């Protein structure tokens, strides 16, 4: 199935303004707020502006850039209009790249990661947020993907696939983390009633709706022998469970 990236991004932005998109947006910001401040550098970029606020607000990196292929009227718009497979950056000039659901709706997701590898500085980090194809959301997608609705029309890649692509580009996996254990309900009241599932759900990651993967770009020539990640002390803090807050009520555009 071929998707038009510009059209899908516009539909996703509308989805993020509704339930359950608002809940997903809040959970994604909570997860990023827990560790983005620990990542250092001069430039951080978010590839895709889907929700009504930047995901980079908690970063301590001074130069923050948001890219999106289309012009839109959200509270936070893109700084640069560009596609993920043709990033307008020189090689090795970005220290951190955040990809919120960028790969699910790309015509060539591995090509996007090659472009990420090109512009990312040595020892820089890529942060990938995706929908879990094996949990409740993946099951729901089986019944909805043929209707052309977002986010179900996208490709849901498993964490193992993301890991394989990153390792093929010589990235080192720093962390993988599952989160958001609520069903994809459109009813605000039901989401609030079921919010207790976050606590037990954190122990049952297969049912999660979302995952977050953090990987670090290796420095060429300095790792001739591949060590197991468990043998290397990570500079990142553990991505522990973050209790998500309920999204603010939608008051319309």
JSON list of C-alpha atoms in Angstrom, two decimals:
[
{"chain": "A", "resi": 1, "resn": "UNK", "atom": "CA", "xyz": [0.00, 0.00, 0.00]},
{"chain": "A", "resi": 2, "resn": "UNK", "atom": "CA", "xyz": [1.35, 3.37, -1.05]},
{"chain": "A", "resi": 3, "resn": "UNK", "atom": "CA", "xyz": [0.62, 6.39, 1.10]},
{"chain": "A", "resi": 4, "resn": "UNK", "atom": "CA", "xyz": [0.87, 10.08, 0.32]},
{"chain": "A", "resi": 5, "resn": "UNK", "atom": "CA", "xyz": [3.07, 11.45, 3.09]},
{"chain": "A", "resi": 6, "resn": "UNK", "atom": "CA", "xyz": [1.68, 14.99, 2.96]},
{"chain": "A", "resi": 7, "resn": "UNK", "atom": "CA", "xyz": [-1.94, 13.78, 3.11]},
{"chain": "A", "resi": 8, "resn": "UNK", "atom": "CA", "xyz": [-1.25, 11.28, 5.86]},
{"chain": "A", "resi": 9, "resn": "UNK", "atom": "CA", "xyz": [0.58, 13.86, 7.98]},
{"chain": "A", "resi": 10, "resn": "UNK", "atom": "CA", "xyz": [-2.39, 16.22, 7.70]},
{"chain": "A", "resi": 11, "resn": "UNK", "atom": "CA", "xyz": [-4.73, 13.42, 8.79]},
{"chain": "A", "resi": 12, "resn": "UNK", "atom": "CA", "xyz": [-2.42, 12.45, 11.66]},
{"chain": "A", "resi": 13, "resn": "UNK", "atom": "CA", "xyz": [-2.35, 16.01, 12.93]},
{"chain": "A", "resi": 14, "resn": "UNK", "atom": "CA", "xyz": [-6.15, 15.95, 13.06]},
{"chain": "A", "resi": 15, "resn": "UNK", "atom": "CA", "xyz": [-6.06, 12.54, 14.79]},
{"chain": "A", "resi": 16, "resn": "UNK", "atom": "CA", "xyz": [-3.74, 13.91, 17.46]},
{"chain": "A", "resi": 17, "resn": "UNK", "atom": "CA", "xyz": [-6.30, 16.59, 18.30]},
{"chain": "A", "resi": 18, "resn": "UNK", "atom": "CA", "xyz": [-8.92, 13.96, 19.16]},
{"chain": "A", "resi": 19, "resn": "UNK", "atom": "CA", "xyz": [-9.22, 10.92, 21.42]},
{"chain": "A", "resi": 20, "resn": "UNK", "atom": "CA", "xyz": [-7.16, 8.75, 21.65]},
{"chain": "A", "resi": 21, "resn": "UNK", "atom": "CA", "xyz": [-4.58, 10.89, 19.84]},
{"chain": "A", "resi": 22, "resn": "UNK", "atom": "CA", "xyz": [-4.44, 13.48, 22.64]},
{"chain": "A", "resi": 23, "resn": "UNK", "atom": "CA", "xyz": [-3.67, 10.72, 25.13]},
{"chain": "A", "resi": 24, "resn": "UNK", "atom": "CA", "xyz": [-0.95, 9.32, 22.89]},
{"chain": "A", "resi": 25, "resn": "UNK", "atom": "CA", "xyz": [0.58, 12.78, 22.48]},
{"chain": "A", "resi": 26, "resn": "UNK", "atom": "CA", "xyz": [0.71, 13.33, 26.25]},
{"chain": "A", "resi": 27, "resn": "UNK", "atom": "CA", "xyz": [2.29, 9.90, 26.82]},
{"chain": "A", "resi": 28, "resn": "UNK", "atom": "CA", "xyz": [4.94, 10.51, 24.16]},
{"chain": "A", "resi": 29, "resn": "UNK", "atom": "CA", "xyz": [5.90, 13.87, 25.66]},
{"chain": "A", "resi": 30, "resn": "UNK", "atom": "CA", "xyz": [6.07, 12.32, 29.14]},
{"chain": "A", "resi": 31, "resn": "UNK", "atom": "CA", "xyz": [8.44, 9.63, 27.92]},
{"chain": "A", "resi": 32, "resn": "UNK", "atom": "CA", "xyz": [10.72, 12.08, 26.11]},
{"chain": "A", "resi": 33, "resn": "UNK", "atom": "CA", "xyz": [10.69, 14.53, 29.02]},
{"chain": "A", "resi": 34, "resn": "UNK", "atom": "CA", "xyz": [12.10, 11.76, 31.22]},
{"chain": "A", "resi": 35, "resn": "UNK", "atom": "CA", "xyz": [15.42, 11.55, 29.37]},
{"chain": "A", "resi": 36, "resn": "UNK", "atom": "CA", "xyz": [15.85, 14.18, 26.64]},
{"chain": "A", "resi": 37, "resn": "UNK", "atom": "CA", "xyz": [17.47, 16.60, 29.14]},
{"chain": "A", "resi": 38, "resn": "UNK", "atom": "CA", "xyz": [20.35, 14.12, 29.54]},
{"chain": "A", "resi": 39, "resn": "UNK", "atom": "CA", "xyz": [21.29, 14.27, 25.84]},
{"chain": "A", "resi": 40, "resn": "UNK", "atom": "CA", "xyz": [23.85, 16.94, 25.01]},
{"chain": "A", "resi": 41, "resn": "UNK", "atom": "CA", "xyz": [24.93, 18.74, 21.88]},
{"chain": "A", "resi": 42, "resn": "UNK", "atom": "CA", "xyz": [24.34, 21.84, 19.77]},
{"chain": "A", "resi": 43, "resn": "UNK", "atom": "CA", "xyz": [21.46, 20.75, 17.53]},
{"chain": "A", "resi": 44, "resn": "UNK", "atom": "CA", "xyz": [18.39, 18.55, 17.99]},
{"chain": "A", "resi": 45, "resn": "UNK", "atom": "CA", "xyz": [15.78, 17.96, 15.30]},
{"chain": "A", "resi": 46, "resn": "UNK", "atom": "CA", "xyz": [12.26, 16.51, 15.34]},
{"chain": "A", "resi": 47, "resn": "UNK", "atom": "CA", "xyz": [11.32, 14.87, 12.02]},
{"chain": "A", "resi": 48, "resn": "UNK", "atom": "CA", "xyz": [7.57, 15.29, 11.73]},
{"chain": "A", "resi": 49, "resn": "UNK", "atom": "CA", "xyz": [5.29, 17.73, 13.56]},
{"chain": "A", "resi": 50, "resn": "UNK", "atom": "CA", "xyz": [2.15, 15.72, 14.28]},
{"chain": "A", "resi": 51, "resn": "UNK", "atom": "CA", "xyz": [0.78, 16.97, 17.59]},
{"chain": "A", "resi": 52, "resn": "UNK", "atom": "CA", "xyz": [-0.02, 20.51, 18.67]},
{"chain": "A", "resi": 53, "resn": "UNK", "atom": "CA", "xyz": [3.19, 20.94, 20.64]},
{"chain": "A", "resi": 54, "resn": "UNK", "atom": "CA", "xyz": [6.88, 20.27, 20.19]},
{"chain": "A", "resi": 55, "resn": "UNK", "atom": "CA", "xyz": [8.31, 17.05, 21.59]},
{"chain": "A", "resi": 56, "resn": "UNK", "atom": "CA", "xyz": [11.63, 18.82, 22.19]},
{"chain": "A", "resi": 57, "resn": "UNK", "atom": "CA", "xyz": [10.51, 21.24, 24.92]},
{"chain": "A", "resi": 58, "resn": "UNK", "atom": "CA", "xyz": [12.42, 19.46, 27.68]},
{"chain": "A", "resi": 59, "resn": "UNK", "atom": "CA", "xyz": [15.71, 19.28, 25.76]},
{"chain": "A", "resi": 60, "resn": "UNK", "atom": "CA", "xyz": [18.62, 21.37, 27.03]},
{"chain": "A", "resi": 61, "resn": "UNK", "atom": "CA", "xyz": [20.14, 21.54, 23.54]},
{"chain": "A", "resi": 62, "resn": "UNK", "atom": "CA", "xyz": [20.03, 25.21, 22.44]},
{"chain": "A", "resi": 63, "resn": "UNK", "atom": "CA", "xyz": [19.24, 24.83, 18.74]},
{"chain": "A", "resi": 64, "resn": "UNK", "atom": "CA", "xyz": [15.95, 22.92, 18.26]},
{"chain": "A", "resi": 65, "resn": "UNK", "atom": "CA", "xyz": [14.58, 22.29, 14.79]},
{"chain": "A", "resi": 66, "resn": "UNK", "atom": "CA", "xyz": [11.22, 20.88, 13.69]},
{"chain": "A", "resi": 67, "resn": "UNK", "atom": "CA", "xyz": [10.80, 19.53, 10.15]},
{"chain": "A", "resi": 68, "resn": "UNK", "atom": "CA", "xyz": [7.60, 18.53, 8.39]},
{"chain": "A", "resi": 69, "resn": "UNK", "atom": "CA", "xyz": [6.70, 18.12, 4.72]},
{"chain": "A", "resi": 70, "resn": "UNK", "atom": "CA", "xyz": [3.60, 20.34, 4.84]},
{"chain": "A", "resi": 71, "resn": "UNK", "atom": "CA", "xyz": [2.50, 23.75, 6.03]},
{"chain": "A", "resi": 72, "resn": "UNK", "atom": "CA", "xyz": [-0.20, 23.59, 8.68]},
{"chain": "A", "resi": 73, "resn": "UNK", "atom": "CA", "xyz": [-1.91, 25.73, 11.29]},
{"chain": "A", "resi": 74, "resn": "UNK", "atom": "CA", "xyz": [-1.03, 24.02, 14.56]},
{"chain": "A", "resi": 75, "resn": "UNK", "atom": "CA", "xyz": [0.17, 25.91, 17.59]},
{"chain": "A", "resi": 76, "resn": "UNK", "atom": "CA", "xyz": [3.69, 24.71, 16.81]},
{"chain": "A", "resi": 77, "resn": "UNK", "atom": "CA", "xyz": [4.53, 24.63, 13.12]},
{"chain": "A", "resi": 78, "resn": "UNK", "atom": "CA", "xyz": [7.65, 23.31, 11.41]},
{"chain": "A", "resi": 79, "resn": "UNK", "atom": "CA", "xyz": [10.76, 25.44, 11.15]},
{"chain": "A", "resi": 80, "resn": "UNK", "atom": "CA", "xyz": [11.69, 23.73, 7.88]},
{"chain": "A", "resi": 81, "resn": "UNK", "atom": "CA", "xyz": [9.50, 22.09, 5.26]},
{"chain": "A", "resi": 82, "resn": "UNK", "atom": "CA", "xyz": [11.26, 18.91, 4.17]},
{"chain": "A", "resi": 83, "resn": "UNK", "atom": "CA", "xyz": [10.78, 15.18, 3.77]},
{"chain": "A", "resi": 84, "resn": "UNK", "atom": "CA", "xyz": [12.45, 12.63, 6.03]},
{"chain": "A", "resi": 85, "resn": "UNK", "atom": "CA", "xyz": [14.25, 10.94, 3.15]},
{"chain": "A", "resi": 86, "resn": "UNK", "atom": "CA", "xyz": [15.93, 14.20, 2.06]},
{"chain": "A", "resi": 87, "resn": "UNK", "atom": "CA", "xyz": [16.99, 16.05, 5.19]},
{"chain": "A", "resi": 88, "resn": "UNK", "atom": "CA", "xyz": [18.34, 19.57, 4.48]},
{"chain": "A", "resi": 89, "resn": "UNK", "atom": "CA", "xyz": [21.38, 19.20, 6.72]},
{"chain": "A", "resi": 90, "resn": "UNK", "atom": "CA", "xyz": [25.07, 18.75, 6.04]},
{"chain": "A", "resi": 91, "resn": "UNK", "atom": "CA", "xyz": [26.64, 15.45, 7.02]},
{"chain": "A", "resi": 92, "resn": "UNK", "atom": "CA", "xyz": [27.24, 14.87, 10.74]},
{"chain": "A", "resi": 93, "resn": "UNK", "atom": "CA", "xyz": [25.75, 18.19, 11.90]},
{"chain": "A", "resi": 94, "resn": "UNK", "atom": "CA", "xyz": [22.82, 17.05, 14.12]},
{"chain": "A", "resi": 95, "resn": "UNK", "atom": "CA", "xyz": [23.42, 15.63, 17.60]},
{"chain": "A", "resi": 96, "resn": "UNK", "atom": "CA", "xyz": [19.96, 14.19, 18.31]},
{"chain": "A", "resi": 97, "resn": "UNK", "atom": "CA", "xyz": [17.16, 13.23, 15.93]},
{"chain": "A", "resi": 98, "resn": "UNK", "atom": "CA", "xyz": [13.64, 12.43, 17.18]},
{"chain": "A", "resi": 99, "resn": "UNK", "atom": "CA", "xyz": [11.40, 10.44, 14.82]},
{"chain": "A", "resi": 100, "resn": "UNK", "atom": "CA", "xyz": [7.78, 10.31, 16.07]},
{"chain": "A", "resi": 101, "resn": "UNK", "atom": "CA", "xyz": [6.00, 7.77, 13.83]},
{"chain": "A", "resi": 102, "resn": "UNK", "atom": "CA", "xyz": [8.17, 8.83, 10.92]},
{"chain": "A", "resi": 103, "resn": "UNK", "atom": "CA", "xyz": [9.01, 5.32, 9.72]},
{"chain": "A", "resi": 104, "resn": "UNK", "atom": "CA", "xyz": [5.42, 4.01, 9.70]},
{"chain": "A", "resi": 105, "resn": "UNK", "atom": "CA", "xyz": [4.41, 6.40, 6.95]},
{"chain": "A", "resi": 106, "resn": "UNK", "atom": "CA", "xyz": [7.61, 6.57, 4.90]},
{"chain": "A", "resi": 107, "resn": "UNK", "atom": "CA", "xyz": [7.78, 5.01, 1.45]},
{"chain": "A", "resi": 108, "resn": "UNK", "atom": "CA", "xyz": [11.32, 3.82, 2.23]},
{"chain": "A", "resi": 109, "resn": "UNK", "atom": "CA", "xyz": [11.79, 3.60, 6.02]},
{"chain": "A", "resi": 110, "resn": "UNK", "atom": "CA", "xyz": [15.26, 2.08, 5.78]},
{"chain": "A", "resi": 111, "resn": "UNK", "atom": "CA", "xyz": [16.19, 4.89, 3.40]},
{"chain": "A", "resi": 112, "resn": "UNK", "atom": "CA", "xyz": [15.03, 7.38, 6.04]},
{"chain": "A", "resi": 113, "resn": "UNK", "atom": "CA", "xyz": [17.37, 5.74, 8.54]},
{"chain": "A", "resi": 114, "resn": "UNK", "atom": "CA", "xyz": [20.26, 5.96, 6.05]},
{"chain": "A", "resi": 115, "resn": "UNK", "atom": "CA", "xyz": [19.56, 9.68, 5.80]},
{"chain": "A", "resi": 116, "resn": "UNK", "atom": "CA", "xyz": [19.47, 9.87, 9.60]},
{"chain": "A", "resi": 117, "resn": "UNK", "atom": "CA", "xyz": [22.85, 8.14, 9.68]},
{"chain": "A", "resi": 118, "resn": "UNK", "atom": "CA", "xyz": [24.24, 10.67, 7.20]},
{"chain": "A", "resi": 119, "resn": "UNK", "atom": "CA", "xyz": [23.29, 13.82, 9.12]},
{"chain": "A", "resi": 120, "resn": "UNK", "atom": "CA", "xyz": [23.81, 12.51, 12.66]},
{"chain": "A", "resi": 121, "resn": "UNK", "atom": "CA", "xyz": [27.06, 13.43, 14.35]},
{"chain": "A", "resi": 122, "resn": "UNK", "atom": "CA", "xyz": [29.42, 10.69, 15.63]},
{"chain": "A", "resi": 123, "resn": "UNK", "atom": "CA", "xyz": [28.08, 9.40, 18.96]},
{"chain": "A", "resi": 124, "resn": "UNK", "atom": "CA", "xyz": [24.80, 11.20, 18.26]},
{"chain": "A", "resi": 125, "resn": "UNK", "atom": "CA", "xyz": [21.44, 9.68, 19.15]},
{"chain": "A", "resi": 126, "resn": "UNK", "atom": "CA", "xyz": [18.32, 8.80, 17.18]},
{"chain": "A", "resi": 127, "resn": "UNK", "atom": "CA", "xyz": [15.06, 8.42, 19.12]},
{"chain": "A", "resi": 128, "resn": "UNK", "atom": "CA", "xyz": [12.28, 6.47, 17.41]},
{"chain": "A", "resi": 129, "resn": "UNK", "atom": "CA", "xyz": [8.65, 6.33, 18.56]},
{"chain": "A", "resi": 130, "resn": "UNK", "atom": "CA", "xyz": [6.42, 3.75, 16.90]},
{"chain": "A", "resi": 131, "resn": "UNK", "atom": "CA", "xyz": [3.18, 1.83, 17.20]},
{"chain": "A", "resi": 132, "resn": "UNK", "atom": "CA", "xyz": [3.58, -1.70, 18.52]},
{"chain": "A", "resi": 133, "resn": "UNK", "atom": "CA", "xyz": [2.27, -4.17, 15.89]},
{"chain": "A", "resi": 134, "resn": "UNK", "atom": "CA", "xyz": [1.86, -7.00, 18.40]},
{"chain": "A", "resi": 135, "resn": "UNK", "atom": "CA", "xyz": [-0.23, -5.39, 21.14]},
{"chain": "A", "resi": 136, "resn": "UNK", "atom": "CA", "xyz": [-3.83, -4.25, 21.37]},
{"chain": "A", "resi": 137, "resn": "UNK", "atom": "CA", "xyz": [-3.18, -1.51, 18.83]},
{"chain": "A", "resi": 138, "resn": "UNK", "atom": "CA", "xyz": [-1.69, -3.97, 16.37]},
{"chain": "A", "resi": 139, "resn": "UNK", "atom": "CA", "xyz": [-4.72, -6.24, 16.74]},
{"chain": "A", "resi": 140, "resn": "UNK", "atom": "CA", "xyz": [-7.04, -3.28, 16.19]},
{"chain": "A", "resi": 141, "resn": "UNK", "atom": "CA", "xyz": [-5.09, -2.37, 13.06]},
{"chain": "A", "resi": 142, "resn": "UNK", "atom": "CA", "xyz": [-5.87, -5.76, 11.50]},
{"chain": "A", "resi": 143, "resn": "UNK", "atom": "CA", "xyz": [-9.52, -4.76, 11.36]},
{"chain": "A", "resi": 144, "resn": "UNK", "atom": "CA", "xyz": [-9.04, -1.12, 10.38]},
{"chain": "A", "resi": 145, "resn": "UNK", "atom": "CA", "xyz": [-6.04, -0.84, 8.04]},
{"chain": "A", "resi": 146, "resn": "UNK", "atom": "CA", "xyz": [-8.00, -1.39, 4.84]},
{"chain": "A", "resi": 147, "resn": "UNK", "atom": "CA", "xyz": [-10.27, 1.56, 5.59]},
{"chain": "A", "resi": 148, "resn": "UNK", "atom": "CA", "xyz": [-7.47, 4.03, 4.88]},
{"chain": "A", "resi": 149, "resn": "UNK", "atom": "CA", "xyz": [-7.82, 5.70, 8.28]},
{"chain": "A", "resi": 150, "resn": "UNK", "atom": "CA", "xyz": [-4.84, 6.97, 10.24]},
{"chain": "A", "resi": 151, "resn": "UNK", "atom": "CA", "xyz": [-2.92, 5.69, 12.02]},
{"chain": "A", "resi": 152, "resn": "UNK", "atom": "CA", "xyz": [-4.07, 2.25, 10.89]},
{"chain": "A", "resi": 153, "resn": "UNK", "atom": "CA", "xyz": [-3.10, 2.78, 7.24]},
{"chain": "A", "resi": 154, "resn": "UNK", "atom": "CA", "xyz": [0.60, 2.91, 8.17]},
{"chain": "A", "resi": 155, "resn": "UNK", "atom": "CA", "xyz": [3.12, 0.11, 8.48]},
{"chain": "A", "resi": 156, "resn": "UNK", "atom": "CA", "xyz": [3.62, -0.96, 12.08]},
{"chain": "A", "resi": 157, "resn": "UNK", "atom": "CA", "xyz": [7.21, -2.18, 12.47]},
{"chain": "A", "resi": 158, "resn": "UNK", "atom": "CA", "xyz": [8.19, -4.32, 15.44]},
{"chain": "A", "resi": 159, "resn": "UNK", "atom": "CA", "xyz": [11.05, -3.39, 17.73]},
{"chain": "A", "resi": 160, "resn": "UNK", "atom": "CA", "xyz": [13.13, -6.31, 16.41]},
{"chain": "A", "resi": 161, "resn": "UNK", "atom": "CA", "xyz": [12.82, -4.92, 12.87]},
{"chain": "A", "resi": 162, "resn": "UNK", "atom": "CA", "xyz": [13.87, -1.44, 14.02]},
{"chain": "A", "resi": 163, "resn": "UNK", "atom": "CA", "xyz": [16.84, -2.95, 15.84]},
{"chain": "A", "resi": 164, "resn": "UNK", "atom": "CA", "xyz": [17.89, -4.90, 12.73]},
{"chain": "A", "resi": 165, "resn": "UNK", "atom": "CA", "xyz": [17.78, -1.80, 10.52]},
{"chain": "A", "resi": 166, "resn": "UNK", "atom": "CA", "xyz": [19.75, 0.26, 13.02]},
{"chain": "A", "resi": 167, "resn": "UNK", "atom": "CA", "xyz": [22.40, -2.40, 13.51]},
{"chain": "A", "resi": 168, "resn": "UNK", "atom": "CA", "xyz": [22.80, -2.75, 9.74]},
{"chain": "A", "resi": 169, "resn": "UNK", "atom": "CA", "xyz": [23.82, 0.93, 9.78]},
{"chain": "A", "resi": 170, "resn": "UNK", "atom": "CA", "xyz": [26.22, 0.25, 12.66]},
{"chain": "A", "resi": 171, "resn": "UNK", "atom": "CA", "xyz": [24.15, 1.92, 15.34]},
{"chain": "A", "resi": 172, "resn": "UNK", "atom": "CA", "xyz": [24.32, 0.65, 18.88]},
{"chain": "A", "resi": 173, "resn": "UNK", "atom": "CA", "xyz": [20.99, 0.11, 20.63]},
{"chain": "A", "resi": 174, "resn": "UNK", "atom": "CA", "xyz": [20.92, 2.08, 23.87]},
{"chain": "A", "resi": 175, "resn": "UNK", "atom": "CA", "xyz": [17.38, 1.47, 25.08]},
{"chain": "A", "resi": 176, "resn": "UNK", "atom": "CA", "xyz": [14.07, -0.07, 24.02]},
{"chain": "A", "resi": 177, "resn": "UNK", "atom": "CA", "xyz": [10.99, 0.79, 25.99]},
{"chain": "A", "resi": 178, "resn": "UNK", "atom": "CA", "xyz": [7.29, -0.09, 25.69]},
{"chain": "A", "resi": 179, "resn": "UNK", "atom": "CA", "xyz": [4.61, 2.25, 26.97]},
{"chain": "A", "resi": 180, "resn": "UNK", "atom": "CA", "xyz": [0.94, 3.29, 26.71]},
{"chain": "A", "resi": 181, "resn": "UNK", "atom": "CA", "xyz": [-1.28, 0.40, 27.73]},
{"chain": "A", "resi": 182, "resn": "UNK", "atom": "CA", "xyz": [-4.71, 1.86, 27.00]},
{"chain": "A", "resi": 183, "resn": "UNK", "atom": "CA", "xyz": [-6.86, 0.63, 24.10]},
{"chain": "A", "resi": 184, "resn": "UNK", "atom": "CA", "xyz": [-7.38, 2.88, 21.06]},
{"chain": "A", "resi": 185, "resn": "UNK", "atom": "CA", "xyz": [-10.82, 4.05, 22.21]},
{"chain": "A", "resi": 186, "resn": "UNK", "atom": "CA", "xyz": [-12.35, 7.25, 20.91]},
{"chain": "A", "resi": 187, "resn": "UNK", "atom": "CA", "xyz": [-14.27, 7.80, 24.14]},
{"chain": "A", "resi": 188, "resn": "UNK", "atom": "CA", "xyz": [-12.70, 10.19, 26.66]},
{"chain": "A", "resi": 189, "resn": "UNK", "atom": "CA", "xyz": [-14.68, 8.79, 29.59]},
{"chain": "A", "resi": 190, "resn": "UNK", "atom": "CA", "xyz": [-13.61, 5.24, 28.86]},
{"chain": "A", "resi": 191, "resn": "UNK", "atom": "CA", "xyz": [-9.96, 6.27, 28.59]},
{"chain": "A", "resi": 192, "resn": "UNK", "atom": "CA", "xyz": [-10.13, 7.91, 32.01]},
{"chain": "A", "resi": 193, "resn": "UNK", "atom": "CA", "xyz": [-11.86, 4.89, 33.53]},
{"chain": "A", "resi": 194, "resn": "UNK", "atom": "CA", "xyz": [-9.23, 2.53, 32.12]},
{"chain": "A", "resi": 195, "resn": "UNK", "atom": "CA", "xyz": [-6.26, 4.72, 33.04]},
{"chain": "A", "resi": 196, "resn": "UNK", "atom": "CA", "xyz": [-5.52, 2.31, 35.92]},
{"chain": "A", "resi": 197, "resn": "UNK", "atom": "CA", "xyz": [-4.25, -0.13, 33.28]},
{"chain": "A", "resi": 198, "resn": "UNK", "atom": "CA", "xyz": [-1.07, 1.91, 32.98]},
{"chain": "A", "resi": 199, "resn": "UNK", "atom": "CA", "xyz": [0.37, 0.50, 36.20]},
{"chain": "A", "resi": 200, "resn": "UNK", "atom": "CA", "xyz": [-0.25, -3.25, 35.69]},
{"chain": "A", "resi": 201, "resn": "UNK", "atom": "CA", "xyz": [0.18, -2.81, 31.95]},
{"chain": "A", "resi": 202, "resn": "UNK", "atom": "CA", "xyz": [3.75, -1.65, 32.41]},
{"chain": "A", "resi": 203, "resn": "UNK", "atom": "CA", "xyz": [4.55, -5.22, 33.48]},
{"chain": "A", "resi": 204, "resn": "UNK", "atom": "CA", "xyz": [2.87, -6.71, 30.42]},
{"chain": "A", "resi": 205, "resn": "UNK", "atom": "CA", "xyz": [4.61, -5.00, 27.51]},
{"chain": "A", "resi": 206, "resn": "UNK", "atom": "CA", "xyz": [3.12, -7.21, 24.75]},
{"chain": "A", "resi": 207, "resn": "UNK", "atom": "CA", "xyz": [-0.18, -5.35, 25.07]},
{"chain": "A", "resi": 208, "resn": "UNK", "atom": "CA", "xyz": [1.42, -1.90, 24.79]},
{"chain": "A", "resi": 209, "resn": "UNK", "atom": "CA", "xyz": [0.36, 0.50, 22.09]},
{"chain": "A", "resi": 210, "resn": "UNK", "atom": "CA", "xyz": [3.70, 2.28, 21.66]},
{"chain": "A", "resi": 211, "resn": "UNK", "atom": "CA", "xyz": [7.43, 1.78, 21.93]},
{"chain": "A", "resi": 212, "resn": "UNK", "atom": "CA", "xyz": [10.48, 4.00, 22.10]},
{"chain": "A", "resi": 213, "resn": "UNK", "atom": "CA", "xyz": [13.91, 3.00, 20.77]},
{"chain": "A", "resi": 214, "resn": "UNK", "atom": "CA", "xyz": [17.11, 4.96, 21.41]},
{"chain": "A", "resi": 215, "resn": "UNK", "atom": "CA", "xyz": [20.25, 4.18, 19.41]},
{"chain": "A", "resi": 216, "resn": "UNK", "atom": "CA", "xyz": [23.70, 5.77, 19.25]},
{"chain": "A", "resi": 217, "resn": "UNK", "atom": "CA", "xyz": [25.78, 6.25, 16.13]},
{"chain": "A", "resi": 218, "resn": "UNK", "atom": "CA", "xyz": [29.16, 4.54, 16.40]},
{"chain": "A", "resi": 219, "resn": "UNK", "atom": "CA", "xyz": [32.42, 6.29, 15.65]},
{"chain": "A", "resi": 220, "resn": "UNK", "atom": "CA", "xyz": [33.97, 4.58, 12.63]},
{"chain": "A", "resi": 221, "resn": "UNK", "atom": "CA", "xyz": [37.17, 2.76, 13.42]},
{"chain": "A", "resi": 222, "resn": "UNK", "atom": "CA", "xyz": [36.89, 2.91, 17.20]},
{"chain": "A", "resi": 223, "resn": "UNK", "atom": "CA", "xyz": [34.87, -0.28, 17.74]},
{"chain": "A", "resi": 224, "resn": "UNK", "atom": "CA", "xyz": [36.68, -3.03, 15.78]},
{"chain": "A", "resi": 225, "resn": "UNK", "atom": "CA", "xyz": [35.38, -5.67, 18.19]},
{"chain": "A", "resi": 226, "resn": "UNK", "atom": "CA", "xyz": [31.65, -5.70, 18.82]},
{"chain": "A", "resi": 227, "resn": "UNK", "atom": "CA", "xyz": [30.91, -5.89, 22.52]},
{"chain": "A", "resi": 228, "resn": "UNK", "atom": "CA", "xyz": [27.61, -6.88, 23.99]},
{"chain": "A", "resi": 229, "resn": "UNK", "atom": "CA", "xyz": [25.66, -3.80, 25.08]},
{"chain": "A", "resi": 230, "resn": "UNK", "atom": "CA", "xyz": [25.24, -5.33, 28.53]},
{"chain": "A", "resi": 231, "resn": "UNK", "atom": "CA", "xyz": [29.01, -5.01, 28.98]},
{"chain": "A", "resi": 232, "resn": "UNK", "atom": "CA", "xyz": [29.02, -1.29, 28.27]},
{"chain": "A", "resi": 233, "resn": "UNK", "atom": "CA", "xyz": [27.75, 1.24, 30.74]},
{"chain": "A", "resi": 234, "resn": "UNK", "atom": "CA", "xyz": [25.19, 3.43, 29.04]},
{"chain": "A", "resi": 235, "resn": "UNK", "atom": "CA", "xyz": [25.43, 7.22, 29.39]},
{"chain": "A", "resi": 236, "resn": "UNK", "atom": "CA", "xyz": [21.63, 7.35, 29.37]},
{"chain": "A", "resi": 237, "resn": "UNK", "atom": "CA", "xyz": [19.51, 6.91, 32.49]},
{"chain": "A", "resi": 238, "resn": "UNK", "atom": "CA", "xyz": [17.18, 3.93, 32.65]},
{"chain": "A", "resi": 239, "resn": "UNK", "atom": "CA", "xyz": [13.93, 4.64, 30.85]},
{"chain": "A", "resi": 240, "resn": "UNK", "atom": "CA", "xyz": [11.72, 3.79, 33.79]},
{"chain": "A", "resi": 241, "resn": "UNK", "atom": "CA", "xyz": [7.94, 3.86, 33.77]},
{"chain": "A", "resi": 242, "resn": "UNK", "atom": "CA", "xyz": [6.51, 7.38, 33.66]},
{"chain": "A", "resi": 243, "resn": "UNK", "atom": "CA", "xyz": [2.98, 7.81, 34.95]},
{"chain": "A", "resi": 244, "resn": "UNK", "atom": "CA", "xyz": [1.19, 9.62, 32.11]},
{"chain": "A", "resi": 245, "resn": "UNK", "atom": "CA", "xyz": [-1.04, 12.53, 32.88]},
{"chain": "A", "resi": 246, "resn": "UNK", "atom": "CA", "xyz": [-4.45, 12.86, 31.32]},
{"chain": "A", "resi": 247, "resn": "UNK", "atom": "CA", "xyz": [-4.51, 15.23, 28.35]},
{"chain": "A", "resi": 248, "resn": "UNK", "atom": "CA", "xyz": [-6.17, 18.56, 28.64]},
{"chain": "A", "resi": 249, "resn": "UNK", "atom": "CA", "xyz": [-9.66, 18.79, 27.25]},
{"chain": "A", "resi": 250, "resn": "UNK", "atom": "CA", "xyz": [-9.89, 19.72, 23.62]},
{"chain": "A", "resi": 251, "resn": "UNK", "atom": "CA", "xyz": [-11.37, 23.15, 23.14]},
{"chain": "A", "resi": 252, "resn": "UNK", "atom": "CA", "xyz": [-11.31, 23.01, 19.39]},
{"chain": "A", "resi": 253, "resn": "UNK", "atom": "CA", "xyz": [-8.83, 24.50, 16.91]}
]
